[in-house]
Coordinates of C-alpha atoms in Angstrom, one line a residue:
Chain A
M1 CA -24.1 -0.7 3.8
L2 CA -21.4 1.4 2.2
A3 CA -20.1 -0.2 -1.0
T4 CA -16.3 -0.6 -0.9
D5 CA -14.2 -0.6 -4.1
Q6 CA -13.9 -4.4 -3.7
D7 CA -17.7 -4.8 -3.6
I8 CA -18.1 -2.7 -6.7
L9 CA -15.7 -4.7 -8.9
D10 CA -17.1 -8.0 -7.4
A11 CA -20.6 -6.8 -8.4
A12 CA -19.4 -6.0 -11.9
E13 CA -18.0 -9.6 -12.3
S14 CA -21.1 -11.3 -10.8
W15 CA -23.6 -9.2 -12.7
R16 CA -21.8 -10.0 -16.0
K17 CA -21.7 -13.7 -15.1
T18 CA -25.4 -13.7 -14.7
G19 CA -25.7 -12.6 -18.3
R20 CA -26.5 -8.9 -17.7
G21 CA -24.9 -6.2 -19.9
V22 CA -22.5 -4.3 -17.6
A23 CA -20.4 -1.2 -18.0
L24 CA -17.6 0.1 -15.8
A25 CA -17.0 3.8 -15.4
T26 CA -13.6 4.9 -14.0
V27 CA -12.4 8.4 -13.1
I28 CA -9.3 8.7 -15.2
E29 CA -8.4 12.4 -14.8
T30 CA -9.3 15.2 -12.5
W31 CA -8.5 18.9 -12.5
G32 CA -9.1 21.3 -9.6
S33 CA -11.0 19.9 -6.7
A34 CA -12.8 16.7 -7.5
P35 CA -15.1 14.8 -5.2
R36 CA -13.7 11.3 -6.0
P37 CA -10.1 10.5 -6.8
V38 CA -8.7 9.1 -10.0
G39 CA -9.4 5.4 -10.1
S40 CA -12.9 5.6 -8.5
N41 CA -15.4 3.2 -10.1
L42 CA -19.1 3.2 -10.9
V43 CA -20.5 -0.1 -12.2
I44 CA -23.8 0.0 -14.2
D45 CA -26.0 -2.7 -15.6
E46 CA -28.2 -2.7 -18.6
E47 CA -31.3 -1.7 -16.5
G48 CA -29.6 1.3 -15.1
N49 CA -28.8 -0.3 -11.7
F50 CA -25.5 1.1 -10.4
L51 CA -23.1 0.8 -7.5
G52 CA -20.2 3.0 -6.5
S53 CA -19.5 6.6 -7.5
V54 CA -17.4 8.8 -9.8
S55 CA -18.5 12.1 -8.1
G56 CA -20.4 13.2 -5.1
G57 CA -23.6 12.2 -6.9
C58 CA -23.5 15.2 -9.2
V59 CA -22.9 13.4 -12.5
E60 CA -23.8 9.8 -11.8
G61 CA -27.1 10.2 -13.6
A62 CA -25.4 11.3 -16.8
V63 CA -22.8 8.6 -16.6
V64 CA -25.5 5.9 -16.2
T65 CA -27.3 7.2 -19.3
E66 CA -24.1 7.1 -21.3
A67 CA -23.2 3.7 -19.9
L68 CA -26.5 2.3 -21.3
D69 CA -25.3 3.5 -24.7
V70 CA -21.9 1.8 -24.2
I71 CA -23.5 -1.5 -23.2
E72 CA -25.6 -1.3 -26.3
S73 CA -22.8 -0.4 -28.7
G74 CA -19.8 -2.1 -27.0
K75 CA -17.7 1.0 -27.8
P76 CA -16.0 2.8 -24.9
K77 CA -16.5 6.5 -24.3
T78 CA -14.7 9.2 -22.5
L79 CA -16.9 11.7 -20.8
E80 CA -15.9 15.1 -19.4
F81 CA -17.8 17.0 -16.7
G82 CA -17.0 20.3 -15.2
V83 CA -18.4 23.7 -14.5
A84 CA -17.1 25.0 -17.8
D85 CA -19.4 22.5 -19.5
E86 CA -22.4 24.1 -21.2
T87 CA -24.6 21.5 -19.5
A88 CA -23.2 22.7 -16.2
W89 CA -26.6 23.7 -14.9
K90 CA -27.9 20.2 -15.5
V91 CA -24.9 18.0 -14.8
G92 CA -21.9 19.7 -13.4
L93 CA -19.6 19.5 -10.4
S94 CA -20.7 21.8 -7.7
C95 CA -17.1 21.8 -6.3
G96 CA -15.8 23.5 -9.4
G97 CA -13.5 20.8 -10.6
T98 CA -13.4 18.9 -13.9
I99 CA -13.3 15.2 -14.2
R100 CA -12.9 12.8 -17.1
V101 CA -14.6 9.4 -16.9
L102 CA -13.9 6.4 -19.1
V103 CA -17.0 4.2 -19.6
E104 CA -16.3 0.7 -21.0
K105 CA -18.3 -2.4 -21.5
I106 CA -17.4 -5.6 -19.6
D107 CA -17.3 -8.3 -22.3
Chain B
M1 CA -12.7 -4.5 -20.0
K2 CA -12.6 -8.2 -20.7
L3 CA -14.4 -10.3 -18.1
E4 CA -11.2 -12.4 -18.0
I5 CA -9.2 -9.4 -16.8
L6 CA -11.9 -8.4 -14.3
R7 CA -12.0 -11.9 -12.9
A8 CA -8.2 -12.0 -12.5
L9 CA -8.3 -8.5 -10.9
N10 CA -10.9 -9.6 -8.3
E11 CA -8.8 -12.7 -7.6
E12 CA -5.7 -10.7 -6.8
R13 CA -7.7 -8.3 -4.7
A14 CA -9.3 -11.0 -2.7
A15 CA -5.8 -12.5 -2.1
R16 CA -4.6 -9.1 -0.8
R17 CA -2.0 -8.6 -3.6
A18 CA -1.4 -5.3 -5.3
V19 CA -2.4 -5.3 -8.9
V20 CA -2.5 -2.7 -11.7
V21 CA -4.6 -2.5 -14.8
V22 CA -2.8 -0.7 -17.7
T23 CA -5.1 0.9 -20.3
V24 CA -3.6 2.3 -23.4
V25 CA -5.8 5.3 -24.0
E26 CA -5.4 5.5 -27.8
S27 CA -6.2 1.9 -28.5
G28 CA -8.2 0.9 -25.5
E29 CA -5.9 -2.1 -25.1
Q30 CA -5.8 -3.4 -21.5
R31 CA -3.5 -5.6 -19.5
L32 CA -3.3 -6.7 -15.9
V33 CA 0.0 -6.5 -14.2
K34 CA 0.2 -8.7 -11.0
T35 CA 2.8 -7.9 -8.3
A36 CA 4.8 -10.9 -9.3
D37 CA 5.0 -9.6 -12.9
V38 CA 5.9 -6.0 -12.3
A39 CA 9.6 -6.5 -12.6
R40 CA 9.2 -7.8 -16.2
D41 CA 6.9 -5.1 -17.3
P42 CA 8.1 -2.4 -19.8
L43 CA 6.5 0.2 -17.5
K44 CA 8.1 -1.3 -14.4
D45 CA 9.3 2.0 -12.8
L46 CA 6.0 3.8 -13.4
I47 CA 4.0 0.9 -12.1
E48 CA 6.2 0.6 -9.0
A49 CA 5.8 4.3 -8.2
H50 CA 2.1 4.1 -8.5
V51 CA 1.8 1.0 -6.4
R52 CA 3.8 2.7 -3.7
S53 CA 1.7 5.8 -3.7
G54 CA -1.5 3.7 -4.0
K55 CA -2.7 6.2 -6.6
S56 CA -4.2 5.6 -10.0
G57 CA -3.3 8.0 -12.8
M58 CA -2.6 9.0 -16.4
E59 CA 1.0 8.7 -17.7
E60 CA 2.8 9.7 -20.9
T61 CA 4.9 6.8 -22.1
P62 CA 6.8 6.0 -25.3
Q63 CA 3.8 3.8 -26.2
G64 CA 1.5 6.8 -25.8
R65 CA -0.8 7.8 -22.9
V66 CA -1.7 5.1 -20.5
F67 CA -4.0 5.0 -17.6
L68 CA -2.9 3.0 -14.6
T69 CA -5.6 1.8 -12.3
V70 CA -3.9 0.8 -9.0
H71 CA -5.5 -1.6 -6.6
V72 CA -3.6 -2.0 -3.3
P73 CA -5.0 -4.0 -0.4
P74 CA -6.3 -1.9 2.5
T75 CA -3.5 -1.5 5.0
R76 CA -3.8 -3.1 8.4
L77 CA -2.2 -2.3 11.8
V78 CA -1.6 -5.1 14.3
I79 CA -0.5 -4.1 17.8
T80 CA 0.5 -6.2 20.7
G81 CA -0.4 -4.4 23.9
A82 CA -3.7 -3.0 24.9
V83 CA -1.8 -0.2 26.6
H84 CA -2.2 3.6 26.9
I85 CA -0.3 4.3 23.7
S86 CA -2.6 1.8 21.8
Q87 CA -5.6 3.7 23.0
A88 CA -4.4 6.7 21.0
L89 CA -2.8 4.8 18.2
A90 CA -5.9 2.8 17.3
P91 CA -8.2 5.7 16.5
I92 CA -5.4 7.6 14.7
A93 CA -4.7 4.6 12.5
K94 CA -8.4 4.1 11.8
L95 CA -8.6 7.7 10.7
L96 CA -5.8 7.0 8.2
G97 CA -7.7 4.0 6.9
Y98 CA -6.1 1.1 8.6
D99 CA -7.9 -1.9 9.9
V100 CA -6.7 -2.2 13.5
T101 CA -6.3 -5.3 15.6
I102 CA -4.9 -5.3 19.1
V103 CA -3.6 -8.5 20.7
D104 CA -3.0 -8.7 24.5
P105 CA -3.5 -11.8 26.6
R106 CA -3.8 -9.7 29.7
T107 CA -7.5 -9.4 30.1
A108 CA -7.2 -6.5 32.5
F109 CA -5.8 -4.5 29.7
A110 CA -7.8 -5.9 26.8
T111 CA -11.2 -4.7 27.6
P112 CA -13.8 -3.4 25.2
E113 CA -14.3 -0.4 27.6
R114 CA -10.8 0.7 27.0
F115 CA -10.9 -0.1 23.3
P116 CA -14.4 0.6 21.8
D117 CA -14.8 -0.3 18.1
V118 CA -11.4 -2.1 17.8
N119 CA -10.8 -5.7 16.9
L120 CA -9.5 -6.8 20.3
I121 CA -8.1 -10.3 20.8
A122 CA -7.4 -11.3 24.5
E123 CA -5.0 -14.2 23.5
W124 CA -1.3 -14.9 23.3
P125 CA 0.3 -14.0 20.0
D126 CA 0.9 -17.6 19.0
V127 CA -2.8 -18.2 19.1
A128 CA -4.0 -14.7 17.9
L129 CA -1.6 -13.9 15.1
P130 CA -1.5 -16.8 12.7
P131 CA -5.2 -16.6 11.8
L132 CA -4.9 -12.9 11.0
G133 CA -3.1 -13.5 7.8
I134 CA -0.5 -10.8 8.5
D135 CA 1.2 -9.8 5.2
H136 CA 3.2 -7.1 3.4
Y137 CA 0.3 -4.6 3.7
T138 CA 0.3 -4.9 7.5
A139 CA 2.2 -2.7 9.9
F140 CA 3.1 -4.3 13.2
V141 CA 3.9 -2.6 16.5
A142 CA 4.9 -4.3 19.7
L143 CA 3.9 -2.1 22.7
T144 CA 3.6 -4.4 25.8
H145 CA 7.2 -4.1 27.0
D146 CA 6.8 -7.7 28.0
P147 CA 9.2 -10.1 26.1
K148 CA 6.8 -13.0 26.6
I149 CA 4.2 -11.2 24.5
D150 CA 6.3 -9.0 22.2
D151 CA 9.1 -11.3 21.2
P152 CA 7.1 -14.1 19.6
A153 CA 4.9 -11.5 17.9
L154 CA 7.9 -9.7 16.4
L155 CA 9.3 -13.0 15.1
H156 CA 5.9 -13.6 13.5
A157 CA 5.8 -10.1 11.9
L158 CA 9.3 -10.6 10.5
S159 CA 8.4 -13.9 9.0
R160 CA 5.4 -12.3 7.3
D161 CA 7.3 -9.4 5.7
C162 CA 5.3 -6.6 7.3
F163 CA 6.0 -3.3 5.6
Y164 CA 6.6 -1.7 9.0
I165 CA 7.7 -3.3 12.2
G166 CA 8.2 -1.2 15.3
A167 CA 8.9 -2.0 19.0
L168 CA 8.6 0.1 22.1
G169 CA 11.7 0.4 24.3
S170 CA 14.8 2.3 24.8
R171 CA 18.1 1.5 23.0
K172 CA 19.1 -0.6 25.9
T173 CA 15.9 -2.5 26.1
H174 CA 16.0 -3.0 22.3
G175 CA 19.6 -4.2 22.5
R176 CA 18.6 -6.9 25.0
R177 CA 15.6 -7.7 22.8
L178 CA 17.9 -8.2 19.7
D179 CA 20.0 -10.6 21.8
R180 CA 17.0 -12.7 22.7
L181 CA 15.6 -12.7 19.1
K182 CA 19.0 -13.7 17.8
E183 CA 19.2 -16.6 20.2
Q184 CA 15.9 -17.7 18.8
G185 CA 17.3 -17.8 15.3
A186 CA 16.4 -14.5 13.8
D187 CA 19.2 -13.1 11.5
A188 CA 20.7 -9.7 11.9
G189 CA 19.4 -8.4 8.6
A190 CA 15.9 -9.2 9.5
L191 CA 16.3 -7.7 13.0
A192 CA 17.6 -4.4 11.5
R193 CA 14.1 -4.0 10.1
I194 CA 12.6 -3.4 13.5
H195 CA 12.2 0.3 14.3
A196 CA 13.2 0.9 17.8
P197 CA 13.1 3.1 19.7
V198 CA 9.7 3.2 18.0
G199 CA 8.4 6.3 16.0
L200 CA 9.8 9.4 14.4
N201 CA 12.1 11.4 16.6
I202 CA 9.7 14.3 17.3
G203 CA 10.3 14.6 21.0
A204 CA 7.1 12.8 21.8
V205 CA 6.3 12.6 25.5
S206 CA 2.7 11.7 26.2
P207 CA 1.1 8.4 25.0
P208 CA -0.9 10.2 22.2
E209 CA 2.2 12.0 21.1
I210 CA 4.1 8.7 20.9
A211 CA 1.2 7.4 18.9
V212 CA 1.5 10.3 16.4
A213 CA 5.3 9.6 16.1
I214 CA 4.6 5.9 15.4
M215 CA 1.9 6.7 12.9
G216 CA 4.2 9.2 11.2
Q217 CA 6.9 6.6 10.8
I218 CA 4.4 4.0 9.5
T219 CA 3.2 6.5 6.9
E220 CA 6.8 7.3 5.9
K221 CA 7.6 3.7 5.4
L222 CA 4.4 3.1 3.4
R223 CA 4.7 6.1 1.1
K224 CA 8.4 6.8 0.6
A225 CA 10.5 4.9 -1.8
E226 CA 13.2 2.7 -0.2
T227 CA 16.0 4.7 -1.9
K228 CA 14.7 8.0 -0.6
L229 CA 14.2 6.4 2.9
A230 CA 17.8 5.2 2.7
E231 CA 19.0 8.7 1.8
T232 CA 17.2 10.5 4.6
K233 CA 17.8 7.7 7.1
A234 CA 21.3 6.7 6.3
A235 CA 22.7 8.4 9.3
E236 CA 20.0 7.0 11.6
I237 CA 19.8 3.3 10.6
K238 CA 22.4 1.2 12.2
P239 CA 23.1 -2.5 11.9
A240 CA 21.7 -4.6 14.7
E241 CA 25.2 -5.4 15.9
T242 CA 26.0 -1.7 16.3
I243 CA 22.9 -1.1 18.3
M244 CA 23.6 -4.1 20.5
A245 CA 27.2 -3.0 21.1
E246 CA 26.1 0.5 21.9
A247 CA 23.5 -0.8 24.3
K248 CA 26.0 -2.9 26.1
A249 CA 28.5 -0.1 26.4
S250 CA 25.9 2.3 27.8

């Protein structure tokens, strides 16, 4: 079943309530064409399970990795992805846009 | 984000109320602004504009850069009348992201064959409407042309503060409708909220064209600020009394 935004935030709350470490990633800025609008959410738990999306699947892997760090440290991070990025060949947006993603721990 | 904020956020969303999370980028400080509290918030105007557009976004404020995460309930469209126009209106509304419900007690009209994939209720409005929880994020359109069905539904929609209320019918028909609704206790101010003749004036002729005109008007009402609407519509919107007087004269 397709996860709606409501499902994603409900999952974040219920995962946290069961004692799991949880991070919330939110698209906070986009330039050019971006696959998901500002405000889109991805929720990640400490084991790397995730729900939702911040792109068309292009950068979710990298966001999940960073989210594990954020869960560990408790410090929020802002990530930027785009074709201009030197890691573009690994994690970049095929559509040519740039997105900025805030990753924060639920605590 | 504090679990406390997330919990309150989910509560508001479940109750179908608009809510905004304000994050101060520099400090990471966050607060939740509920619909009821917007008027008292220092960022009132910005928050109102974002809620209206339904879009999250970054804003520069005297307090520095803030990110507004906007959560507005999914919009719904409730229609009385499983008629030809509804057959076009339902799929158009779905395409625009509306949850569509059609109410029509006439079982010859309300058939799944005519309305595949639509929530169809073959009941009278007094039975069908109350359980739907019609609210401010609902658009209501009366399309049966039958006062027995449309009138009680319109009164219900008015009492639930639908963001858009429209009713099919010529000026004359609408004038008579206003008379009836007034007799049933509706006040003129509330009645002026009913868009009739329904839809934008684009010269629509066929049922699908009328559906487009209706959906255009619903979109305008959803997205345009009241003040801008007033500016563009000042010439078109008339008090209910004027409409009734004109209808009687014609």
